[in-house]
Amino acid sequence: MIGKSKIIAGVEIGTAKVAVLVGEVRNASSLNIIGFGESSSRGVMKGAIFDFKQAGEATHAAIHAAEKQAGAHIEGVYLAQAGAHIEGFYNEASVSVSAATNLVGADDIRRVCENAKAKSLPEDRTVIHHIRRPFRLDGRTVPDPEYLEGGKLEVGYWIVHGSVREVGNSIRVINGFSLHVDDLILSSLASGVMVAGRGEMRNGVLVIDIGCGSTDFAFYRDGYVVRTGTLPVGGDHFTNDLSLGLRVTRSQAESLKVNAGKAILDPEDKGKKVWLSGDLSIGDRQIPRESMNKIAHARARELFELVKKKLGENFTPEKAAAGVILTGGGARLSGMASVAEDVLGIAARVGENPSWVTDELRGIEYSTVLGLLNYGLKTENDRGSSGEKEKTGGLLRRMTRIFDRTS
Amino acid sequence: MSENGASGEAEKAPVTENGGPIGVGIRLFGLGGAGMNAAARLSLQGLAGIELHAVNTDSQALSRCSLEHKHLAGEGVTRGLGAGGDPELGQRAAEAERGEMERWMAGADVVFLVTGLGGGTGGPLARVAAEAAEKAGALTLGFAVMPFSFEGTRRRRQAEDALAALRQVCSAVVPLPNDMLLQQLGEDAPVLDVLRKSDEWIVRAVGSIRDVLCRPGQINLDLGDLKRVFPKPGGKTLCGFGSGEGERPADNAFSDLLMCPLLHTPEFASRADHLLVNVSAGPDLAINELHKLADRIGEHFGRDGRFALGAAIEDGWRGRVEICVLGASDIGGGSTASDRRNSAAASSQVPASRRSTPERAKKRSSSGKQTTGPTKSSQEEFGFEETTDKRGLFDRSESNTFEGEDLDVPTYFRRGIRISL
């Protein structure tokens, strides 16, 4: 293992952009980003691929650019998953400790994990993640139950699953470039790792990744993922609302949103106006800032209300002591954090990527693709240290192979 | 507004015994409670030359209605007590009246149906009325007032189903979402103002079509032209108004048209295959200005299919221009593209035998000016397929409902938040 380096890659086929990062893992422990490629996405709406050919072309352009910069060939990629087709549920199981000594053995742990994961899904669904929560031994939470004494061992999983068709589409795009998919990673988990620290995950933190086509969230508590979810609402909806409400074209709405948009009803903007294009051309007109704010505010409020609804009773302000972290391009809209704070009742802030990330990738819209590489590094780590306790995504590997074969 | 200026003149025009202008029989039916009330209010707004009817299942409400032509529908089904928001009951009442409806429609050339779709009566009555009107060979234009989002999911779904059904049988349907009307007025507007606002749109559309048909214009349009703009039911309708004054009234009217809220609601098409443009202007509008205006409108709303332009000169309107754009698209009905192509080809090749309604076919072929051959009509269809992706960002994506609300529809719109421009 020593001195060996491996090339890994992360690909995010988003609604706005396709981002590809190439990293070099040294000694299965350190990561060096060596290539970055980006293209504007086409054929993707609300996080789902609707035009396979266009999405494929955009992805290939980004992969090509990243490979060129890295001067290396990618073989496999870690692929982000988002979109409305993704759902999750919680399932748990318990076993009686089998040894006469009442000491938990590796076999007990294996059995309880398998039971908790063995929930069959409808044929058109496929598992993306089995996210384990801490073990409980006779009701006590224990990080590692092996060799501990007890009678009843319990464990629960948050199981994230997606539509076979949608997941398959994104895998096929990658396969179409003669690459294989190493693993699928939920966007919100990828970005969550980048913007939230371990301490925050322990204290309870809600990461909301507002993309262009969809919003994904992950709620961490005691260092574990408790719940994930996705909403088919993103930055595009803000633009579309502005375009309809202000009766401007979509590109005008986008530029208004980026340059002058606010998600809060700022009293200072009362009576203020902003030029639509500002180039004194015919048809240019002044747009009241107040109206823009109202439109964006209504959408932002609703977005966080929906997140709150989706989280249900599992989420209370006390359970998320570290607050809310917003990430993704949609979080760039001014005032989003304050609306989130207002709706969710806890402190909210816009996240930042870690300081080691180069300036080019510091923008929060890159936290997902950075997180993919981070996940890849972790996987390599696990492979490096032989004590691989949990195989990440056993079922998933089968799925990626199925698509390798059929494509 | 054009209809005010228009009414005076139209009143002087010769009329037939039923009140309609000679040549074209125009009737407007207010169906169900909301439709009936709207028709009654419209009667006060000078829609001269149009025969107004009210149809309802509620005899008490009907007795309070001031219109001359009143019809109690489905007396045997609801005993004159209304349908109570039950569409099944409304459906039975409407079916019971089918024969009668056909009688009321006889001899009509253009039929306007005005109805509210949230309740139980309007939808089914309008559908049966539209079918009867089609049988009579009339061009049928529906105005459907859609319930507020806050009226609840059930009513909204009911209204959407009714709208889809109505689109199948009307030449064109203009949905008037109450959400949008409220939008225009603000959250604290009294209910009556919201209703008046919807009346205003109906009056403008009805008045404009009446003007197209009944008043001699600089560039005249007749019933045949109108019918060619709405060749087949089922599609989304485009409907917009603009008016402009000042130094460059044509430019201002066009800008105003682009801002028309009707063109910016999710239920509307933003481009159409077939377009009818009616321009009313003062005598100072130069012909090349009109030409330029028509060009811009065609470019903006689509002129891949039929494009009909009418222009009327209003003597007292120096420095003033009003535009009414009505359009139809072939998309959206239950029929497939090839289906439509076949029927389009059939309608221009085979006169009467293959049509579903012989009377209507006869009328259409007698109007003579069929200029489009089968090849051209299939090109139109093709041209249309290319333009579909320009229709709103989420038009082509799957519906996005959460707890009964379509999240793709702007939030401010669903919440009735007023946006001033």
PDB file of N, CA, C and O in Angstrom, chain A residues 267-327:
ATOM      1  N   PRO A 267     -37.478  46.578   4.499  1.00  0.00           N
ATOM      2  CA  PRO A 267     -38.219  47.848   4.475  1.00  0.00           C
ATOM      3  C   PRO A 267     -37.458  48.954   3.748  1.00  0.00           C
ATOM      4  O   PRO A 267     -38.047  49.907   3.241  1.00  0.00           O
ATOM      5  N   GLU A 268     -36.137  48.807   3.678  1.00  0.00           N
ATOM      6  CA  GLU A 268     -35.340  49.829   2.994  1.00  0.00           C
ATOM      7  C   GLU A 268     -35.622  49.879   1.498  1.00  0.00           C
ATOM      8  O   GLU A 268     -35.316  50.860   0.831  1.00  0.00           O
ATOM      9  N   ASP A 269     -36.163  48.783   0.973  1.00  0.00           N
ATOM     10  CA  ASP A 269     -36.386  48.716  -0.467  1.00  0.00           C
ATOM     11  C   ASP A 269     -37.719  49.321  -0.894  1.00  0.00           C
ATOM     12  O   ASP A 269     -38.044  49.344  -2.073  1.00  0.00           O
ATOM     13  N   LYS A 270     -38.473  49.790   0.089  1.00  0.00           N
ATOM     14  CA  LYS A 270     -39.775  50.346  -0.241  1.00  0.00           C
ATOM     15  C   LYS A 270     -39.606  51.510  -1.220  1.00  0.00           C
ATOM     16  O   LYS A 270     -38.840  52.436  -0.968  1.00  0.00           O
ATOM     17  N   GLY A 271     -40.297  51.404  -2.320  1.00  0.00           N
ATOM     18  CA  GLY A 271     -40.251  52.484  -3.295  1.00  0.00           C
ATOM     19  C   GLY A 271     -39.032  52.481  -4.192  1.00  0.00           C
ATOM     20  O   GLY A 271     -38.963  53.263  -5.133  1.00  0.00           O
ATOM     21  N   LYS A 272     -38.056  51.611  -3.890  1.00  0.00           N
ATOM     22  CA  LYS A 272     -36.858  51.576  -4.735  1.00  0.00           C
ATOM     23  C   LYS A 272     -37.102  50.710  -5.959  1.00  0.00           C
ATOM     24  O   LYS A 272     -37.837  49.740  -5.916  1.00  0.00           O
ATOM     25  N   LYS A 273     -36.403  51.086  -7.028  1.00  0.00           N
ATOM     26  CA  LYS A 273     -36.577  50.335  -8.257  1.00  0.00           C
ATOM     27  C   LYS A 273     -35.234  49.963  -8.839  1.00  0.00           C
ATOM     28  O   LYS A 273     -34.216  50.578  -8.535  1.00  0.00           O
ATOM     29  N   VAL A 274     -35.258  48.941  -9.649  1.00  0.00           N
ATOM     30  CA  VAL A 274     -34.031  48.517 -10.296  1.00  0.00           C
ATOM     31  C   VAL A 274     -34.314  48.372 -11.790  1.00  0.00           C
ATOM     32  O   VAL A 274     -35.388  47.932 -12.189  1.00  0.00           O
ATOM     33  N   TRP A 275     -33.336  48.795 -12.607  1.00  0.00           N
ATOM     34  CA  TRP A 275     -33.533  48.689 -14.052  1.00  0.00           C
ATOM     35  C   TRP A 275     -33.470  47.243 -14.485  1.00  0.00           C
ATOM     36  O   TRP A 275     -32.660  46.473 -13.994  1.00  0.00           O
ATOM     37  N   LEU A 276     -34.341  46.900 -15.425  1.00  0.00           N
ATOM     38  CA  LEU A 276     -34.412  45.522 -15.888  1.00  0.00           C
ATOM     39  C   LEU A 276     -33.108  45.103 -16.565  1.00  0.00           C
ATOM     40  O   LEU A 276     -32.474  44.133 -16.192  1.00  0.00           O
ATOM     41  N   SER A 277     -32.698  45.868 -17.574  1.00  0.00           N
ATOM     42  CA  SER A 277     -31.425  45.505 -18.203  1.00  0.00           C
ATOM     43  C   SER A 277     -30.368  46.582 -17.993  1.00  0.00           C
ATOM     44  O   SER A 277     -29.179  46.303 -18.029  1.00  0.00           O
ATOM     45  N   GLY A 278     -30.821  47.801 -17.745  1.00  0.00           N
ATOM     46  CA  GLY A 278     -29.876  48.854 -17.395  1.00  0.00           C
ATOM     47  C   GLY A 278     -29.022  49.351 -18.546  1.00  0.00           C
ATOM     48  O   GLY A 278     -28.039  50.037 -18.341  1.00  0.00           O
ATOM     49  N   ASP A 279     -29.373  48.981 -19.774  1.00  0.00           N
ATOM     50  CA  ASP A 279     -28.546  49.411 -20.896  1.00  0.00           C
ATOM     51  C   ASP A 279     -29.263  50.460 -21.752  1.00  0.00           C
ATOM     52  O   ASP A 279     -28.881  50.716 -22.890  1.00  0.00           O
ATOM     53  N   LEU A 280     -30.309  51.031 -21.194  1.00  0.00           N
ATOM     54  CA  LEU A 280     -31.074  52.080 -21.867  1.00  0.00           C
ATOM     55  C   LEU A 280     -31.686  51.618 -23.190  1.00  0.00           C
ATOM     56  O   LEU A 280     -31.994  52.412 -24.063  1.00  0.00           O
ATOM     57  N   SER A 281     -31.835  50.330 -23.352  1.00  0.00           N
ATOM     58  CA  SER A 281     -32.425  49.820 -24.589  1.00  0.00           C
ATOM     59  C   SER A 281     -33.944  49.980 -24.544  1.00  0.00           C
ATOM     60  O   SER A 281     -34.534  50.177 -23.476  1.00  0.00           O
ATOM     61  N   ILE A 282     -34.557  49.881 -25.718  1.00  0.00           N
ATOM     62  CA  ILE A 282     -36.012  49.976 -25.780  1.00  0.00           C
ATOM     63  C   ILE A 282     -36.596  48.771 -25.052  1.00  0.00           C
ATOM     64  O   ILE A 282     -36.124  47.650 -25.199  1.00  0.00           O
ATOM     65  N   GLY A 283     -37.623  49.014 -24.274  1.00  0.00           N
ATOM     66  CA  GLY A 283     -38.238  47.920 -23.537  1.00  0.00           C
ATOM     67  C   GLY A 283     -37.660  47.773 -22.141  1.00  0.00           C
ATOM     68  O   GLY A 283     -38.165  47.032 -21.327  1.00  0.00           O
ATOM     69  N   ASP A 284     -36.585  48.486 -21.854  1.00  0.00           N
ATOM     70  CA  ASP A 284     -36.043  48.457 -20.506  1.00  0.00           C
ATOM     71  C   ASP A 284     -37.032  49.178 -19.596  1.00  0.00           C
ATOM     72  O   ASP A 284     -37.622  50.180 -19.980  1.00  0.00           O
ATOM     73  N   ARG A 285     -37.205  48.631 -18.426  1.00  0.00           N
ATOM     74  CA  ARG A 285     -38.097  49.321 -17.510  1.00  0.00           C
ATOM     75  C   ARG A 285     -37.621  49.106 -16.085  1.00  0.00           C
ATOM     76  O   ARG A 285     -36.735  48.299 -15.838  1.00  0.00           O
ATOM     77  N   GLN A 286     -38.249  49.844 -15.189  1.00  0.00           N
ATOM     78  CA  GLN A 286     -37.838  49.758 -13.795  1.00  0.00           C
ATOM     79  C   GLN A 286     -38.713  48.780 -13.049  1.00  0.00           C
ATOM     80  O   GLN A 286     -39.934  48.791 -13.176  1.00  0.00           O
ATOM     81  N   ILE A 287     -38.074  47.917 -12.278  1.00  0.00           N
ATOM     82  CA  ILE A 287     -38.797  46.906 -11.523  1.00  0.00           C
ATOM     83  C   ILE A 287     -38.749  47.302 -10.054  1.00  0.00           C
ATOM     84  O   ILE A 287     -37.682  47.565  -9.516  1.00  0.00           O
ATOM     85  N   PRO A 288     -39.915  47.340  -9.395  1.00  0.00           N
ATOM     86  CA  PRO A 288     -39.899  47.659  -7.967  1.00  0.00           C
ATOM     87  C   PRO A 288     -39.208  46.540  -7.182  1.00  0.00           C
ATOM     88  O   PRO A 288     -39.563  45.376  -7.315  1.00  0.00           O
ATOM     89  N   ARG A 289     -38.239  46.929  -6.385  1.00  0.00           N
ATOM     90  CA  ARG A 289     -37.512  45.944  -5.576  1.00  0.00           C
ATOM     91  C   ARG A 289     -38.459  45.226  -4.615  1.00  0.00           C
ATOM     92  O   ARG A 289     -38.303  44.045  -4.337  1.00  0.00           O
ATOM     93  N   GLU A 290     -39.415  45.970  -4.128  1.00  0.00           N
ATOM     94  CA  GLU A 290     -40.344  45.401  -3.165  1.00  0.00           C
ATOM     95  C   GLU A 290     -41.078  44.185  -3.766  1.00  0.00           C
ATOM     96  O   GLU A 290     -41.283  43.181  -3.098  1.00  0.00           O
ATOM     97  N   SER A 291     -41.462  44.313  -5.046  1.00  0.00           N
ATOM     98  CA  SER A 291     -42.170  43.214  -5.696  1.00  0.00           C
ATOM     99  C   SER A 291     -41.270  42.006  -5.867  1.00  0.00           C
ATOM    100  O   SER A 291     -41.682  40.868  -5.662  1.00  0.00           O
ATOM    101  N   MET A 292     -40.020  42.267  -6.241  1.00  0.00           N
ATOM    102  CA  MET A 292     -39.062  41.167  -6.377  1.00  0.00           C
ATOM    103  C   MET A 292     -38.903  40.444  -5.046  1.00  0.00           C
ATOM    104  O   MET A 292     -38.909  39.217  -4.978  1.00  0.00           O
ATOM    105  N   ASN A 293     -38.747  41.244  -3.990  1.00  0.00           N
ATOM    106  CA  ASN A 293     -38.548  40.657  -2.667  1.00  0.00           C
ATOM    107  C   ASN A 293     -39.743  39.819  -2.234  1.00  0.00           C
ATOM    108  O   ASN A 293     -39.594  38.757  -1.656  1.00  0.00           O
ATOM    109  N   LYS A 294     -40.934  40.339  -2.551  1.00  0.00           N
ATOM    110  CA  LYS A 294     -42.151  39.623  -2.154  1.00  0.00           C
ATOM    111  C   LYS A 294     -42.208  38.253  -2.812  1.00  0.00           C
ATOM    112  O   LYS A 294     -42.557  37.261  -2.177  1.00  0.00           O
ATOM    113  N   ILE A 295     -41.892  38.227  -4.096  1.00  0.00           N
ATOM    114  CA  ILE A 295     -41.961  36.969  -4.849  1.00  0.00           C
ATOM    115  C   ILE A 295     -40.957  35.963  -4.301  1.00  0.00           C
ATOM    116  O   ILE A 295     -41.286  34.812  -4.026  1.00  0.00           O
ATOM    117  N   ALA A 296     -39.716  36.430  -4.117  1.00  0.00           N
ATOM    118  CA  ALA A 296     -38.667  35.529  -3.628  1.00  0.00           C
ATOM    119  C   ALA A 296     -38.945  35.113  -2.188  1.00  0.00           C
ATOM    120  O   ALA A 296     -38.718  33.961  -1.805  1.00  0.00           O
ATOM    121  N   HIS A 297     -39.457  36.042  -1.405  1.00  0.00           N
ATOM    122  CA  HIS A 297     -39.732  35.744  -0.001  1.00  0.00           C
ATOM    123  C   HIS A 297     -40.797  34.660   0.130  1.00  0.00           C
ATOM    124  O   HIS A 297     -40.659  33.725   0.921  1.00  0.00           O
ATOM    125  N   ALA A 298     -41.858  34.788  -0.673  1.00  0.00           N
ATOM    126  CA  ALA A 298     -42.939  33.799  -0.609  1.00  0.00           C
ATOM    127  C   ALA A 298     -42.398  32.411  -0.941  1.00  0.00           C
ATOM    128  O   ALA A 298     -42.721  31.423  -0.281  1.00  0.00           O
ATOM    129  N   ARG A 299     -41.544  32.338  -1.955  1.00  0.00           N
ATOM    130  CA  ARG A 299     -40.999  31.047  -2.363  1.00  0.00           C
ATOM    131  C   ARG A 299     -40.049  30.503  -1.289  1.00  0.00           C
ATOM    132  O   ARG A 299     -40.092  29.319  -0.955  1.00  0.00           O
ATOM    133  N   ALA A 300     -39.192  31.379  -0.750  1.00  0.00           N
ATOM    134  CA  ALA A 300     -38.227  30.935   0.255  1.00  0.00           C
ATOM    135  C   ALA A 300     -38.935  30.423   1.504  1.00  0.00           C
ATOM    136  O   ALA A 300     -38.612  29.368   2.043  1.00  0.00           O
ATOM    137  N   ARG A 301     -39.917  31.176   1.928  1.00  0.00           N
ATOM    138  CA  ARG A 301     -40.687  30.784   3.113  1.00  0.00           C
ATOM    139  C   ARG A 301     -41.309  29.423   2.915  1.00  0.00           C
ATOM    140  O   ARG A 301     -41.239  28.551   3.768  1.00  0.00           O
ATOM    141  N   GLU A 302     -41.936  29.269   1.757  1.00  0.00           N
ATOM    142  CA  GLU A 302     -42.598  27.997   1.482  1.00  0.00           C
ATOM    143  C   GLU A 302     -41.586  26.852   1.447  1.00  0.00           C
ATOM    144  O   GLU A 302     -41.843  25.764   1.957  1.00  0.00           O
ATOM    145  N   LEU A 303     -40.434  27.126   0.856  1.00  0.00           N
ATOM    146  CA  LEU A 303     -39.404  26.095   0.757  1.00  0.00           C
ATOM    147  C   LEU A 303     -39.016  25.575   2.140  1.00  0.00           C
ATOM    148  O   LEU A 303     -38.977  24.370   2.379  1.00  0.00           O
ATOM    149  N   PHE A 304     -38.765  26.503   3.072  1.00  0.00           N
ATOM    150  CA  PHE A 304     -38.363  26.061   4.403  1.00  0.00           C
ATOM    151  C   PHE A 304     -39.534  25.450   5.176  1.00  0.00           C
ATOM    152  O   PHE A 304     -39.348  24.550   5.991  1.00  0.00           O
ATOM    153  N   GLU A 305     -40.730  25.943   4.891  1.00  0.00           N
ATOM    154  CA  GLU A 305     -41.906  25.326   5.526  1.00  0.00           C
ATOM    155  C   GLU A 305     -42.046  23.876   5.078  1.00  0.00           C
ATOM    156  O   GLU A 305     -42.404  22.990   5.859  1.00  0.00           O
ATOM    157  N   LEU A 306     -41.766  23.628   3.802  1.00  0.00           N
ATOM    158  CA  LEU A 306     -41.860  22.263   3.280  1.00  0.00           C
ATOM    159  C   LEU A 306     -40.783  21.369   3.901  1.00  0.00           C
ATOM    160  O   LEU A 306     -41.044  20.217   4.230  1.00  0.00           O
ATOM    161  N   VAL A 307     -39.581  21.927   4.066  1.00  0.00           N
ATOM    162  CA  VAL A 307     -38.509  21.163   4.713  1.00  0.00           C
ATOM    163  C   VAL A 307     -38.951  20.787   6.126  1.00  0.00           C
ATOM    164  O   VAL A 307     -38.827  19.639   6.555  1.00  0.00           O
ATOM    165  N   LYS A 308     -39.525  21.760   6.805  1.00  0.00           N
ATOM    166  CA  LYS A 308     -39.978  21.531   8.175  1.00  0.00           C
ATOM    167  C   LYS A 308     -41.051  20.441   8.210  1.00  0.00           C
ATOM    168  O   LYS A 308     -41.022  19.546   9.048  1.00  0.00           O
ATOM    169  N   LYS A 309     -41.970  20.524   7.259  1.00  0.00           N
ATOM    170  CA  LYS A 309     -43.042  19.524   7.183  1.00  0.00           C
ATOM    171  C   LYS A 309     -42.473  18.146   6.920  1.00  0.00           C
ATOM    172  O   LYS A 309     -42.900  17.159   7.507  1.00  0.00           O
ATOM    173  N   LYS A 310     -41.507  18.082   6.003  1.00  0.00           N
ATOM    174  CA  LYS A 310     -40.923  16.783   5.650  1.00  0.00           C
ATOM    175  C   LYS A 310     -40.150  16.185   6.819  1.00  0.00           C
ATOM    176  O   LYS A 310     -40.085  14.976   6.961  1.00  0.00           O
ATOM    177  N   LEU A 311     -39.547  17.040   7.629  1.00  0.00           N
ATOM    178  CA  LEU A 311     -38.801  16.539   8.773  1.00  0.00           C
ATOM    179  C   LEU A 311     -39.740  15.996   9.840  1.00  0.00           C
ATOM    180  O   LEU A 311     -39.403  15.083  10.571  1.00  0.00           O
ATOM    181  N   GLY A 312     -40.907  16.567   9.894  1.00  0.00           N
ATOM    182  CA  GLY A 312     -41.913  16.092  10.834  1.00  0.00           C
ATOM    183  C   GLY A 312     -41.511  16.318  12.280  1.00  0.00           C
ATOM    184  O   GLY A 312     -40.766  17.245  12.603  1.00  0.00           O
ATOM    185  N   GLU A 313     -41.978  15.424  13.119  1.00  0.00           N
ATOM    186  CA  GLU A 313     -41.763  15.594  14.555  1.00  0.00           C
ATOM    187  C   GLU A 313     -40.332  15.299  14.970  1.00  0.00           C
ATOM    188  O   GLU A 313     -39.925  15.608  16.084  1.00  0.00           O
ATOM    189  N   ASN A 314     -39.574  14.641  14.077  1.00  0.00           N
ATOM    190  CA  ASN A 314     -38.193  14.313  14.418  1.00  0.00           C
ATOM    191  C   ASN A 314     -37.358  15.551  14.658  1.00  0.00           C
ATOM    192  O   ASN A 314     -36.310  15.490  15.265  1.00  0.00           O
ATOM    193  N   PHE A 315     -37.835  16.640  14.106  1.00  0.00           N
ATOM    194  CA  PHE A 315     -37.036  17.845  14.175  1.00  0.00           C
ATOM    195  C   PHE A 315     -37.666  18.862  15.111  1.00  0.00           C
ATOM    196  O   PHE A 315     -38.819  19.250  14.941  1.00  0.00           O
ATOM    197  N   THR A 316     -36.897  19.250  16.110  1.00  0.00           N
ATOM    198  CA  THR A 316     -37.310  20.366  16.949  1.00  0.00           C
ATOM    199  C   THR A 316     -36.073  21.238  17.117  1.00  0.00           C
ATOM    200  O   THR A 316     -34.951  20.744  16.996  1.00  0.00           O
ATOM    201  N   PRO A 317     -36.271  22.512  17.394  1.00  0.00           N
ATOM    202  CA  PRO A 317     -35.106  23.382  17.552  1.00  0.00           C
ATOM    203  C   PRO A 317     -34.109  22.857  18.581  1.00  0.00           C
ATOM    204  O   PRO A 317     -32.890  22.990  18.406  1.00  0.00           O
ATOM    205  N   GLU A 318     -34.599  22.189  19.642  1.00  0.00           N
ATOM    206  CA  GLU A 318     -33.687  21.708  20.682  1.00  0.00           C
ATOM    207  C   GLU A 318     -32.788  20.600  20.140  1.00  0.00           C
ATOM    208  O   GLU A 318     -31.680  20.390  20.613  1.00  0.00           O
ATOM    209  N   LYS A 319     -33.305  19.855  19.170  1.00  0.00           N
ATOM    210  CA  LYS A 319     -32.532  18.723  18.648  1.00  0.00           C
ATOM    211  C   LYS A 319     -31.461  19.170  17.652  1.00  0.00           C
ATOM    212  O   LYS A 319     -30.653  18.368  17.220  1.00  0.00           O
ATOM    213  N   ALA A 320     -31.537  20.422  17.238  1.00  0.00           N
ATOM    214  CA  ALA A 320     -30.534  20.911  16.292  1.00  0.00           C
ATOM    215  C   ALA A 320     -29.805  22.099  16.912  1.00  0.00           C
ATOM    216  O   ALA A 320     -29.922  23.230  16.454  1.00  0.00           O
ATOM    217  N   ALA A 321     -29.063  21.797  17.958  1.00  0.00           N
ATOM    218  CA  ALA A 321     -28.407  22.869  18.703  1.00  0.00           C
ATOM    219  C   ALA A 321     -27.412  23.642  17.840  1.00  0.00           C
ATOM    220  O   ALA A 321     -27.173  24.824  18.061  1.00  0.00           O
ATOM    221  N   ALA A 322     -26.825  22.972  16.865  1.00  0.00           N
ATOM    222  CA  ALA A 322     -25.841  23.654  16.023  1.00  0.00           C
ATOM    223  C   ALA A 322     -26.504  24.420  14.881  1.00  0.00           C
ATOM    224  O   ALA A 322     -25.808  24.999  14.052  1.00  0.00           O
ATOM    225  N   GLY A 323     -27.812  24.381  14.827  1.00  0.00           N
ATOM    226  CA  GLY A 323     -28.533  25.218  13.876  1.00  0.00           C
ATOM    227  C   GLY A 323     -28.656  24.651  12.483  1.00  0.00           C
ATOM    228  O   GLY A 323     -28.538  23.447  12.262  1.00  0.00           O
ATOM    229  N   VAL A 324     -28.893  25.568  11.553  1.00  0.00           N
ATOM    230  CA  VAL A 324     -29.120  25.194  10.161  1.00  0.00           C
ATOM    231  C   VAL A 324     -27.968  25.732   9.329  1.00  0.00           C
ATOM    232  O   VAL A 324     -27.543  26.866   9.511  1.00  0.00           O
ATOM    233  N   ILE A 325     -27.465  24.897   8.420  1.00  0.00           N
ATOM    234  CA  ILE A 325     -26.448  25.366   7.485  1.00  0.00           C
ATOM    235  C   ILE A 325     -27.007  25.255   6.076  1.00  0.00           C
ATOM    236  O   ILE A 325     -27.469  24.195   5.661  1.00  0.00           O
ATOM    237  N   LEU A 326     -26.997  26.365   5.369  1.00  0.00           N
ATOM    238  CA  LEU A 326     -27.485  26.369   3.992  1.00  0.00           C
ATOM    239  C   LEU A 326     -26.298  26.224   3.052  1.00  0.00           C
ATOM    240  O   LEU A 326     -25.243  26.821   3.267  1.00  0.00           O
ATOM    241  N   THR A 327     -26.506  25.459   2.003  1.00  0.00           N
ATOM    242  CA  THR A 327     -25.466  25.340   0.998  1.00  0.00           C
ATOM    243  C   THR A 327     -26.129  25.190  -0.369  1.00  0.00           C
ATOM    244  O   THR A 327     -27.341  25.231  -0.479  1.00  0.00           O
TER     245      THR A 327
END
